[in-house]
Short mmCIF file of C-alpha atoms in Angstrom, two decimals:
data_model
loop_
_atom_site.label_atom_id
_atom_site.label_comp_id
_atom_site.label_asym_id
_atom_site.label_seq_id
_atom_site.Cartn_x
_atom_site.Cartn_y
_atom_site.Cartn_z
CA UNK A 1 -13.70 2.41 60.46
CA UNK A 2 -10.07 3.35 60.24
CA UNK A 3 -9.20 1.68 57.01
CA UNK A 4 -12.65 3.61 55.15
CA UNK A 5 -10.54 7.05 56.64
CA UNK A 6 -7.67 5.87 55.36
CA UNK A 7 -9.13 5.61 52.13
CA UNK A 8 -10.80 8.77 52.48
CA UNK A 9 -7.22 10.38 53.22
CA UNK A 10 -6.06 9.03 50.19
CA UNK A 11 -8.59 9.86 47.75
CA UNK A 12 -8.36 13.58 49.05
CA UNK A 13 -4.07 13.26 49.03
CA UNK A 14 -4.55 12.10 45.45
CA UNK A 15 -7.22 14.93 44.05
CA UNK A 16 -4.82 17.44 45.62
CA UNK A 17 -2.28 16.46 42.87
CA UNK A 18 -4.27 17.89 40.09
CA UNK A 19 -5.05 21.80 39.19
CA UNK A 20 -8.57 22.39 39.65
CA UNK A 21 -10.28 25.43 38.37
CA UNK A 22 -13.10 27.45 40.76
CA UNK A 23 -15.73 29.72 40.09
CA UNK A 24 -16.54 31.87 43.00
CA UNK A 25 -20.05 32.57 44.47
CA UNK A 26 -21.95 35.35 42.49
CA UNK A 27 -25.06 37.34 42.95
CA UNK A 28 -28.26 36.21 40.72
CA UNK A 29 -27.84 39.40 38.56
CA UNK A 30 -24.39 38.89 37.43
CA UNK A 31 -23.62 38.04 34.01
CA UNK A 32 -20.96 36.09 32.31
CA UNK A 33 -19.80 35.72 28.99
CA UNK A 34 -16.98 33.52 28.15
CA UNK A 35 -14.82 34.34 24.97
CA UNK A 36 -12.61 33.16 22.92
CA UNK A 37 -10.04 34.16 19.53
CA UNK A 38 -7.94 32.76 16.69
CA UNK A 39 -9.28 29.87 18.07
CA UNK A 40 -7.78 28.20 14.28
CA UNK A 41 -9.28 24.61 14.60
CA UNK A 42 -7.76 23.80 17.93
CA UNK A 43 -11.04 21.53 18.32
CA UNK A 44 -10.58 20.27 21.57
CA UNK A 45 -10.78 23.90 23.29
CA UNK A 46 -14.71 23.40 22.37
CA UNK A 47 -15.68 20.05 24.73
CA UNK A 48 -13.92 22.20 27.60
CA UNK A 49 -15.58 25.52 26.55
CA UNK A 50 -18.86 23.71 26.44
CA UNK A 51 -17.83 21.92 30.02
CA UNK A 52 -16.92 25.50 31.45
CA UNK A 53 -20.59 27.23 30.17
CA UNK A 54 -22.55 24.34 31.45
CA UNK A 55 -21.04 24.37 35.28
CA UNK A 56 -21.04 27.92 35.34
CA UNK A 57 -24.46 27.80 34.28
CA UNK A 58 -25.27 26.03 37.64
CA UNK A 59 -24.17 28.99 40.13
CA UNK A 60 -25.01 32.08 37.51
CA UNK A 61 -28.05 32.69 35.86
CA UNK A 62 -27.07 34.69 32.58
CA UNK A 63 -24.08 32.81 30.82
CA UNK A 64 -23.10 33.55 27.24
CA UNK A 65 -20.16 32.74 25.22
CA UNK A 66 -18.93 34.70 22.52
CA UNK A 67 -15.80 34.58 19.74
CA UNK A 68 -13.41 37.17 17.97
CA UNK A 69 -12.74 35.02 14.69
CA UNK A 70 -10.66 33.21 12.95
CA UNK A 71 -12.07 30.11 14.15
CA UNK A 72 -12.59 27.81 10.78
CA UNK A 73 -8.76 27.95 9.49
CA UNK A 74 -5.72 26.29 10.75
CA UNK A 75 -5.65 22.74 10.76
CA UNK A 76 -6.22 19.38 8.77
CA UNK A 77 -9.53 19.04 9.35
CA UNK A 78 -10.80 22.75 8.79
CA UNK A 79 -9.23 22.32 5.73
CA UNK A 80 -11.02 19.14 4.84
CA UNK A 81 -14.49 19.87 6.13
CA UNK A 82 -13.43 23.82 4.57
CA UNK A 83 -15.03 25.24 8.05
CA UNK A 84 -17.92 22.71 8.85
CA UNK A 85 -16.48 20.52 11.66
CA UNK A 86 -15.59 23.78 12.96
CA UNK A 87 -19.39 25.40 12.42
CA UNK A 88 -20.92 22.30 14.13
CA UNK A 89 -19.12 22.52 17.35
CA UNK A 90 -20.08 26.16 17.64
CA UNK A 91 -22.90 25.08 17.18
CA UNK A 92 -23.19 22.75 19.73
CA UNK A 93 -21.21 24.80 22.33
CA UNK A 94 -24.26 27.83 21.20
CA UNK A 95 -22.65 31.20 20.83
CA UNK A 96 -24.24 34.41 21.35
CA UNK A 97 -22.05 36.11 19.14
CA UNK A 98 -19.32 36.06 16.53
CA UNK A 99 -17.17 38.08 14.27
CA UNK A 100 -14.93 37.21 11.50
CA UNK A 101 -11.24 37.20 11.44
CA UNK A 102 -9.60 37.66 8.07
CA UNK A 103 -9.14 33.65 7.78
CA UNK A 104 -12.62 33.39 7.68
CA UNK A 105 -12.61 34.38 4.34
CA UNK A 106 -9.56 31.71 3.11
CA UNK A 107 -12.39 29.65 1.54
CA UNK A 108 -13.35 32.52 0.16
CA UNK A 109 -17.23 34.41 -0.15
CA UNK A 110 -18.88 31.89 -2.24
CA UNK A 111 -17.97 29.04 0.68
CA UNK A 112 -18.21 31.63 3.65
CA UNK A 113 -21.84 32.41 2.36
CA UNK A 114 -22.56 28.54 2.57
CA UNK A 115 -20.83 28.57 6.14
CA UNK A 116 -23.23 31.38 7.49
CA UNK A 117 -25.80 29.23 6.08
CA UNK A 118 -25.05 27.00 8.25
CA UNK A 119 -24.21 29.18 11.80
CA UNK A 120 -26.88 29.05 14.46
CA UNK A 121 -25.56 32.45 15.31
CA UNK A 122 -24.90 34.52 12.73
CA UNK A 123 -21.48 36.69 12.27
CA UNK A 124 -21.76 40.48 12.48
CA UNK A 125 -18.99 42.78 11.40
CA UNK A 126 -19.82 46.53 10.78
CA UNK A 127 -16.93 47.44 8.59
CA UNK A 128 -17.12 44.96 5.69
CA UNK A 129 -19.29 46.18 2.81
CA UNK A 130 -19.93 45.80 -1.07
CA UNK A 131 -18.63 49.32 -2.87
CA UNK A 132 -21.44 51.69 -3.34
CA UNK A 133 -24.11 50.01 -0.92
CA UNK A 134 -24.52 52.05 2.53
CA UNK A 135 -25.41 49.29 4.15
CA UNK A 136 -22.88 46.29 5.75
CA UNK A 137 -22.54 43.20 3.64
CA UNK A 138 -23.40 41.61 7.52
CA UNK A 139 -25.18 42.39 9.65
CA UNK A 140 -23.08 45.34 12.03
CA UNK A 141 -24.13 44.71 15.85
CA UNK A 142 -26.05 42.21 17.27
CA UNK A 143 -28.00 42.78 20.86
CA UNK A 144 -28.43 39.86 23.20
CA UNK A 145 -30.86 39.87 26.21
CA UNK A 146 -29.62 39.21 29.97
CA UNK A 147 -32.43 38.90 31.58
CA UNK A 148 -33.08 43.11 31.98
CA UNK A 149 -29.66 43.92 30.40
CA UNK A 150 -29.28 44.39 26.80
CA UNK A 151 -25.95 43.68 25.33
CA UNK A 152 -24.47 45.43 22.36
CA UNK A 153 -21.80 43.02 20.17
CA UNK A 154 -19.92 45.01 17.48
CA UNK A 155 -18.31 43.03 14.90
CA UNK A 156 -14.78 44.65 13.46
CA UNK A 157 -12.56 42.63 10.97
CA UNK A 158 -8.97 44.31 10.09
CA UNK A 159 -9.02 45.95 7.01
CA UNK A 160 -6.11 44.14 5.71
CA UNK A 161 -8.01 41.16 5.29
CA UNK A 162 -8.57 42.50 1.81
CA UNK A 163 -4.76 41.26 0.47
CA UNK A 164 -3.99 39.19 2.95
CA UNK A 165 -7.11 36.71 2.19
CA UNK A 166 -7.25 35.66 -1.55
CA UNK A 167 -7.64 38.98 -2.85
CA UNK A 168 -9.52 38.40 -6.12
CA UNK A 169 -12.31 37.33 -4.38
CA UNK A 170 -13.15 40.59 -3.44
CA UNK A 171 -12.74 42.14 -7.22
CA UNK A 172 -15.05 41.37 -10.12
CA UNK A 173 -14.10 40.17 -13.68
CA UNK A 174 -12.25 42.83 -14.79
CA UNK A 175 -10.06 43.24 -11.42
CA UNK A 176 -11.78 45.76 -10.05
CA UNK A 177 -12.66 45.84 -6.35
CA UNK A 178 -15.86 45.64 -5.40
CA UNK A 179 -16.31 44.69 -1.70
CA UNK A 180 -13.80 46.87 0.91
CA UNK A 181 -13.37 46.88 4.31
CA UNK A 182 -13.61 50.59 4.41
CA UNK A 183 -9.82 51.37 5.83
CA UNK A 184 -10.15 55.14 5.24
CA UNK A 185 -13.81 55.16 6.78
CA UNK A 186 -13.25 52.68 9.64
CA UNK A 187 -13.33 54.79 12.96
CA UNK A 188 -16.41 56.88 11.64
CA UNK A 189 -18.49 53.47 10.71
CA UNK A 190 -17.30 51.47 14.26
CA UNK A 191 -18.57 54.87 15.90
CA UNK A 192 -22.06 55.46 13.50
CA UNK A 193 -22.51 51.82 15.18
CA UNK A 194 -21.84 52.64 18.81
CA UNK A 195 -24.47 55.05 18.30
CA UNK A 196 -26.92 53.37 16.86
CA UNK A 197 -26.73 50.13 19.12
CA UNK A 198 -27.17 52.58 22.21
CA UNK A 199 -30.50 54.55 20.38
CA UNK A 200 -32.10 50.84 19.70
CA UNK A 201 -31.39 50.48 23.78
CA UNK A 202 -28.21 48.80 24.32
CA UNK A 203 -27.12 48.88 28.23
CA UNK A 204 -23.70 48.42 27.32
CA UNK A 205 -21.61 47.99 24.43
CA UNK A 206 -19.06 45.19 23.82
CA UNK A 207 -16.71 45.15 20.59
CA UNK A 208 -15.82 41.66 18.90
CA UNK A 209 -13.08 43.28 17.01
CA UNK A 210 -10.21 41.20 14.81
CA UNK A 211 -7.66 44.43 14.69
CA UNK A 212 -4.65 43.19 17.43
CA UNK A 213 -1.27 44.80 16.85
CA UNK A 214 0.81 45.08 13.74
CA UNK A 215 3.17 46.75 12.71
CA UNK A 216 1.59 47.38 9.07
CA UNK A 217 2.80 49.62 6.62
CA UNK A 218 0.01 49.97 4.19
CA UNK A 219 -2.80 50.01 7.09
CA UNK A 220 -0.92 52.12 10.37
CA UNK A 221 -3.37 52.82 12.65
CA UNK A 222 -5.98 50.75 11.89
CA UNK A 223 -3.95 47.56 13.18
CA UNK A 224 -4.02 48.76 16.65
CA UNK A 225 -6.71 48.65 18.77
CA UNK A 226 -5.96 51.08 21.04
CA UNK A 227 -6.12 53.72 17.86
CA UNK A 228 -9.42 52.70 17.10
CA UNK A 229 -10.54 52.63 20.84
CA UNK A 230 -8.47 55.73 21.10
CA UNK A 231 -10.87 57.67 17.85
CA UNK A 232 -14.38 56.24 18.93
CA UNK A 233 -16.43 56.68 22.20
CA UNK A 234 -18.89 54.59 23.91
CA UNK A 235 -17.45 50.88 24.21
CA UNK A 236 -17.64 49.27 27.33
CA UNK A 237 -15.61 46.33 26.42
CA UNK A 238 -12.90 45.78 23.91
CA UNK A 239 -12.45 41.76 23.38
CA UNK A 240 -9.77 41.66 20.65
CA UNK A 241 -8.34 39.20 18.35
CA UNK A 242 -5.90 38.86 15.00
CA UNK A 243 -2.64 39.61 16.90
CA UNK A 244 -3.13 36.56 19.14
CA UNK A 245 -2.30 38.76 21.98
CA UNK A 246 -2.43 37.67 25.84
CA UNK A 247 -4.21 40.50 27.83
CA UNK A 248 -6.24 39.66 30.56
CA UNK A 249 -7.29 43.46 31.28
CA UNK A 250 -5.68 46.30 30.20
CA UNK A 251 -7.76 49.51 30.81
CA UNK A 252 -7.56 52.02 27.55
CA UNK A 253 -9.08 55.28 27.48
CA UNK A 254 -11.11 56.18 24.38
CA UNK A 255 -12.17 59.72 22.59
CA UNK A 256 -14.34 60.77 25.17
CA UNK A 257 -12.09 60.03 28.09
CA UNK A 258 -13.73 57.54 29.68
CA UNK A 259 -11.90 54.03 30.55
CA UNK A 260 -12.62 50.97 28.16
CA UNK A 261 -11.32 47.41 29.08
CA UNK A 262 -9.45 45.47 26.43
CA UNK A 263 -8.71 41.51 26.87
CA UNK A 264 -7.95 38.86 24.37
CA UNK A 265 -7.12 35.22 24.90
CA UNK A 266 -3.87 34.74 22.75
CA UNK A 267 -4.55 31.12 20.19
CA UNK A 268 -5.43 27.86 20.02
CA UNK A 269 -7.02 27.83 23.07
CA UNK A 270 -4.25 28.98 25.30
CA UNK A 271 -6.84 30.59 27.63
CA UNK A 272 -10.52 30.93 27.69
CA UNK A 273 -11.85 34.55 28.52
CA UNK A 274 -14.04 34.92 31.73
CA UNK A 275 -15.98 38.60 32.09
CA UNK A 276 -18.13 39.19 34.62
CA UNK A 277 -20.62 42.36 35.05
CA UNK A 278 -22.16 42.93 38.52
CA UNK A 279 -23.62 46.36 39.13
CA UNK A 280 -21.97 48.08 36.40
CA UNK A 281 -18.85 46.53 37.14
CA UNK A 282 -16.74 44.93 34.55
CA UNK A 283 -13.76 42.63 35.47
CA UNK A 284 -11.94 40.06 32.82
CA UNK A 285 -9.59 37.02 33.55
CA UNK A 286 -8.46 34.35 31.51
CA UNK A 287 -8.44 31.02 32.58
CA UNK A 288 -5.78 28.59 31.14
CA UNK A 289 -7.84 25.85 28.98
CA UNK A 290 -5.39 23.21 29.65
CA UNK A 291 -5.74 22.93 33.58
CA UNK A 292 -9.58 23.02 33.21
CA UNK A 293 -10.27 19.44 33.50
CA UNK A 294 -14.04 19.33 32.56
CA UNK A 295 -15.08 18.42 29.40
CA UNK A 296 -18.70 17.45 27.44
CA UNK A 297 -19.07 14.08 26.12
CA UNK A 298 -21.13 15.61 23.39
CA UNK A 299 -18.76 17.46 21.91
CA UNK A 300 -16.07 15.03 22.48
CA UNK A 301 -17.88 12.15 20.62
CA UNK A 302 -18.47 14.42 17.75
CA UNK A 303 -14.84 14.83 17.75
CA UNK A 304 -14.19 11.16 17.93
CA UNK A 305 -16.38 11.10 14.91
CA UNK A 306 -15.13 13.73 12.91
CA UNK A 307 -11.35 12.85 13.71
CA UNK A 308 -12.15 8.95 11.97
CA UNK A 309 -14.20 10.45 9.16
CA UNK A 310 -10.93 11.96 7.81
CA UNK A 311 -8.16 9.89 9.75
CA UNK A 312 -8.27 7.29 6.65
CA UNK A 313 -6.89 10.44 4.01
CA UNK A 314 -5.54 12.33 6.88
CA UNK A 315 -2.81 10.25 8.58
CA UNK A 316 -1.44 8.70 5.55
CA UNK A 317 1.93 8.94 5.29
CA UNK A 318 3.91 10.70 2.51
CA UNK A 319 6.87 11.25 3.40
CA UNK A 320 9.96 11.18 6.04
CA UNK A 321 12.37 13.50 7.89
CA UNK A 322 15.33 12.93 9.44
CA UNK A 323 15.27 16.72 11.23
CA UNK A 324 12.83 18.78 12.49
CA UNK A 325 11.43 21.25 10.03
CA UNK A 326 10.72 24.57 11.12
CA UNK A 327 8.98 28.39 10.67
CA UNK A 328 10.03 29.48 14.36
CA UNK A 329 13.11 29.40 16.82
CA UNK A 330 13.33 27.55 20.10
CA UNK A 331 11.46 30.60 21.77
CA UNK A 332 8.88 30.59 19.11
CA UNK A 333 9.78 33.51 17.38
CA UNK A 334 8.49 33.36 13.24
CA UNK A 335 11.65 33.00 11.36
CA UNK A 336 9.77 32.48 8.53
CA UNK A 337 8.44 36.53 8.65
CA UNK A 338 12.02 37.61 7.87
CA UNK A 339 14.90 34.66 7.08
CA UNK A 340 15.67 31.61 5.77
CA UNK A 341 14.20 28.39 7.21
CA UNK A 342 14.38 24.57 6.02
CA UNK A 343 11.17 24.21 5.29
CA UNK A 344 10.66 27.43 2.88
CA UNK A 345 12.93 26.10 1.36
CA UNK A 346 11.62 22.91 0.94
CA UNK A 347 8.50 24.12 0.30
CA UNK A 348 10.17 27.02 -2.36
CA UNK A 349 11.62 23.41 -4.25
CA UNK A 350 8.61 22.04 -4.06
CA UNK A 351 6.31 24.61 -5.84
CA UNK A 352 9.25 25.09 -8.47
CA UNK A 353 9.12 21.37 -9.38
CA UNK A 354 5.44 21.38 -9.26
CA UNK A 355 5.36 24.20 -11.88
CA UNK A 356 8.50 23.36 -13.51
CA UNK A 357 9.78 26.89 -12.95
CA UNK A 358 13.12 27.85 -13.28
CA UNK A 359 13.11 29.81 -9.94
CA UNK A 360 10.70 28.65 -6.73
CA UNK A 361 9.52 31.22 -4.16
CA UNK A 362 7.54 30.70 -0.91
CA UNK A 363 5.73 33.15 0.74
CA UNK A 364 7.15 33.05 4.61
CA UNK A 365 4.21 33.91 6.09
CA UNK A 366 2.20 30.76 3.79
CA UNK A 367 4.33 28.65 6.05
CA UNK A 368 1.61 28.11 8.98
CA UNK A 369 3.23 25.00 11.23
CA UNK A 370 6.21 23.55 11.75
CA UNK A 371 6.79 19.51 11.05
CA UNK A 372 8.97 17.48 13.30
CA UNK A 373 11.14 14.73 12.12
CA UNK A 374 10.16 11.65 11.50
CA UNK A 375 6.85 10.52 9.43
CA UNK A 376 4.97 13.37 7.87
CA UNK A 377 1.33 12.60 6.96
CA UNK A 378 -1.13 14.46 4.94
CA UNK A 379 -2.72 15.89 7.87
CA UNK A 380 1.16 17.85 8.74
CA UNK A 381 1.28 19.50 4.77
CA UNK A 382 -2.40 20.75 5.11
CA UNK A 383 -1.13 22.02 8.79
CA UNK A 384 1.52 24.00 7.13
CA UNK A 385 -0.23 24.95 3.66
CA UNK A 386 -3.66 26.53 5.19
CA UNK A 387 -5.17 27.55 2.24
CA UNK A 388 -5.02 28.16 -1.79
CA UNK A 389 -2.63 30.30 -3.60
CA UNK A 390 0.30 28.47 -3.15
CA UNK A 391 1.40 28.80 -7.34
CA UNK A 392 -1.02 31.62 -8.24
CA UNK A 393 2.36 34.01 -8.07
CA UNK A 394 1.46 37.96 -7.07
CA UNK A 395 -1.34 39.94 -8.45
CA UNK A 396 -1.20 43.54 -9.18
CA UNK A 397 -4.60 45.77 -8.32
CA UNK A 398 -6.50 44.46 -11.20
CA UNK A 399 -5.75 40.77 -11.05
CA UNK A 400 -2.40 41.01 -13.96
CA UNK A 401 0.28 39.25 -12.90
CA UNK A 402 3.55 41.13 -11.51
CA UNK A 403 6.46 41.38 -12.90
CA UNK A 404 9.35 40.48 -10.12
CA UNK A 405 12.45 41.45 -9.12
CA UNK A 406 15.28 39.31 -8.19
CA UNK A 407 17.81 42.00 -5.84
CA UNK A 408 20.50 42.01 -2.80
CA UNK A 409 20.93 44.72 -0.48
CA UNK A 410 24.42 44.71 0.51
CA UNK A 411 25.30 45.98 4.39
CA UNK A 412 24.87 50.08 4.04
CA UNK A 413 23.40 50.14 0.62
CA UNK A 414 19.54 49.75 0.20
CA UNK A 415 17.51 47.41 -1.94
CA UNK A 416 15.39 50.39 -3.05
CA UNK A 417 16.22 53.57 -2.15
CA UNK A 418 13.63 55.99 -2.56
CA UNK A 419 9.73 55.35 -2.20
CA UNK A 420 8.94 56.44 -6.02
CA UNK A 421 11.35 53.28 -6.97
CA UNK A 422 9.53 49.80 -7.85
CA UNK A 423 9.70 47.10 -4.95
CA UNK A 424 10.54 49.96 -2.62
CA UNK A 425 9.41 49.19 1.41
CA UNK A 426 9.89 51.07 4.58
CA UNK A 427 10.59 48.02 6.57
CA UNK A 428 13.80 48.51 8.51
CA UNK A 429 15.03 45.24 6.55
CA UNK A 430 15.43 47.73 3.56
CA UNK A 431 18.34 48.88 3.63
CA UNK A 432 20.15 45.74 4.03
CA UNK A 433 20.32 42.15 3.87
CA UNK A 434 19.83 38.59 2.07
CA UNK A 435 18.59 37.99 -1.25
CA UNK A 436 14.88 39.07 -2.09
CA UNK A 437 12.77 38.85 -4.32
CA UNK A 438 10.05 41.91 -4.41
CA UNK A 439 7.00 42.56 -6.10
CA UNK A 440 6.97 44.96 -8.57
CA UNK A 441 4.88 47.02 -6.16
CA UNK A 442 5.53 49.77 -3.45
CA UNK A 443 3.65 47.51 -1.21
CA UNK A 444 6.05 46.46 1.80
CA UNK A 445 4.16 43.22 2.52
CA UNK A 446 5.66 42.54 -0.82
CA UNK A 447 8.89 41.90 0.04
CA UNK A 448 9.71 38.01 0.63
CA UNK A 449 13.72 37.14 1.62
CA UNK A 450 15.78 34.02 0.61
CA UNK A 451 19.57 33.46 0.90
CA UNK A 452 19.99 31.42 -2.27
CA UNK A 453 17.43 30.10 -5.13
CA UNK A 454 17.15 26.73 -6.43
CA UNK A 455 17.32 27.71 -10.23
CA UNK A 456 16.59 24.64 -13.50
CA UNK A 457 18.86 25.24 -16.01
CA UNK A 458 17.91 23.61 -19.48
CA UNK A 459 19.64 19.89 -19.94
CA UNK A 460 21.50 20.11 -16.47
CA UNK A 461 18.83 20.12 -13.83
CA UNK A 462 18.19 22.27 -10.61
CA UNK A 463 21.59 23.78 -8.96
CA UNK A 464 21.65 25.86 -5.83
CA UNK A 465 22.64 29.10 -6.13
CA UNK A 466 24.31 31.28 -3.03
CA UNK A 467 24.69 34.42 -3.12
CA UNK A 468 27.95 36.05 -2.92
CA UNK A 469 28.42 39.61 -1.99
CA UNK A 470 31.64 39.94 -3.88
CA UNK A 471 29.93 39.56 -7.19
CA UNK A 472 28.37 42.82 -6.88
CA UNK A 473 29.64 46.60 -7.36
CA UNK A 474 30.32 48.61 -4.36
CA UNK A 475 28.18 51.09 -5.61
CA UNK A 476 25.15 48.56 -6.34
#
């Protein structure tokens, strides 16, 4: 008798060591919807997703889960499958509803069309249209059933999806746009919605909405989502994404005055969103994916499956490093966005020798992952090259290339000094700094920085070239 105590004793010692996530008692009419955003192929988050729906499924009644986008972009094997691996576990998990993010659209309409195909749940986004139609290219709102509660979902994707996601896509032969994401029309449209989901009898109304935070020359506004809840009335819930933002529940007050809760999960994963509604009562947490312990063999032999289906191309190796190369500084901050890293310009060499330039360029913000030293397999190059475009230089508005600009801004003198100027941005990093080189285009976003260029001369081969500010006038 004393040594099967003892053993009890131990067993509860030992299950003490390790987090364990609760879910506390709940009336019969409560509902829950877990959520998610930017997910980006972070696969794993799915089995404990699935894990977390099922248990709580056990105490409550009504459970639903529901995502913010950019779920089918950001690793090896969303590149690969281009979105299906990632389609069949949200599948499997069973959504009630999803929006898309603007990386949803990386493989771009034609492949996105075959995606949908393929999505038990279908996306909805109000705001995305083709010119001169009055209705949405998807559908706008969805409304799901809790048992006597009908549930509004929104869709919203940030307007700057149309240049920051393979832009021609979105033009016809001739360069012309065709589809928009109505930026000028977006708070009227996200409101006409509102409206209309509460006539066909929505209860409440919950947006799905991929706007975040940015600071965004060309779009203002319309990258924050406290503008937008700030110029529209009648959501009950704001579940964000795009910024990858941590909020567990930040209360925002919207046009009408009335309080609207915002909450969004951050990446990857980091945390899975919990909301619960009891009696008109709204309250969000996020629970931290990593100390849930639970997961659902389904979805984790699918994973097994999928993971050897593309392990074969995936883990070869194809090259070595003897140092860590990197897009962000020990505290995770994107270097990439605004200096000089090792791999840009490893990446800038690459794409020059590829296309036997005489100058290579890499767009920072291309640069997805970093790649630690040692091996580097295919799997780490798709990781840090997430889609196409990587040679196709920079379009103008009708598809003609641009001509660019090779400049330094030396400390107290701009780059480009007044707005009517070509390559001209408002950034702050205007007035001074390393070398650029800028679009020949008022477009701020245009501007990519470099401290020296890797440059082919004819019969001697690629030199390195530093800039020094001494070669240059001191007035410019």
């Amino acid at each position: 008798m004393k040594k099967i105590i003892l053993v009890v004793l131990s067993l509860i010692l030992v299950l003490g060591m390790f987090p364990t996530v609760t879910f506390a008692e709940a009336t019969s009419d409560d509902i829950i919807i877990l959520y998610e955003n930017d997910v980006h192929c972070a696969v794993e988050g799915y089995s404990r997703l699935s894990a977390m729906k099922k248990e709580l499924q056990d105490t409550y009644a009504l459970v639903g889960v529901v995502s913010g986008g950019d779920y089918i972009q950001g690793s090896s094997l969303g590149a690969i499958s281009q979105g299906q691996y990632i389609v069949d576990l949200m599948n499997l998990v069973g959504y009630d509803a999803v929006t898309l993010g603007n990386h949803e659209f990386d493989y771009r309409m034609e492949r996105l069309a075959e995606l949908v195909g393929m999505m038990d749940t279908k996306p909805v986004c109000c705001n995305f249209q083709k010119i001169g139609e009055t209705e949405s290219y998807f559908e706008p709102y969805t409304i799901v059933s809790y048992g006597d509660v009908d549930i509004a979902y929104i869709g919203i994707t940030t307007p700057s999806t149309i240049t920051s996601s393979s832009p021609a896509q979105f033009k016809d032969d001739n360069g012309e746009y065709i589809y928009t994401f109505n930026p000028t029309g977006l708070y009227d449209i996200v409101q006409d919605n509102i409206d209309s989901a509460k006539s066909a009898g929505a209860d409440y109304v919950i947006a799905l909405s991929h706007i975040g935070y940015a600071d965004n020359e060309t779009y203002g506004d319309l990258e924050d989502i406290e503008d937008l809840i700030g110029n529209t009335d009648g959501f009950d819930i704001v579940l964000d994404a795009h910024s990858h933002s941590v909020i567990e529940g930040k209360t925002v007050v919207d046009e009408g005055g009335n309080e609207v809760l915002l909450s969004s999960t951050g990446t990857k994963f980091e945390y899975i969103g919990k909301l619960t509604i009891s009696g008109g009562e709204f309250k969000t947490e996020l629970i931290k994916t990593e100390d849930y312990q639970k997961t659902d063999p389904v979805i984790d032999s699918y994973i097994e499956k999928i993971n050897a289906e593309y392990a074969v191309l995936g883990d070869r190796k194809v090259a070595f490093s003897e140092v860590d190369l990197i897009t962000q500084d020990a505290n995770g901050n994107r270097l990439v966005r605004n200096s000089e890293t090792n791999l840009g310009d490893l990446c800038a060499e690459a794409v020059r020798s590829i296309m036997s330039a005489d100058i290579g360029y890499m767009n920072g913000g291309g640069l997805r992952a970093d790649i630690l030293a040692g091996d580097i397999t295919f799997n780490d190059l798709l990781s840090v090259f997430f889609r196409e475009g990587l040679v196709n230089g920079v379009s103008g508005d009708t598809g003609e290339p641009k001509k660019l600009i090779i400049a330094y801004a030396l400390n107290g003198y701009p780059l480009v000094d007044e707005e009517s100027h070509e390559g001209y941005t408002g950034l702050a990093g205007n007035s001074s700094g390393p070398l650029r080189v800028v679009a020949e285009t008022n477009q701020g976003a245009s501007v990519k920085y470099f401290n020296k260029l890797v440059v082919t001369i004819s019969g001697s081969g690629p030199i390195e070239i530093t800039v020094d500010e001494s070669l240059f006038a001191e007035e410019g």
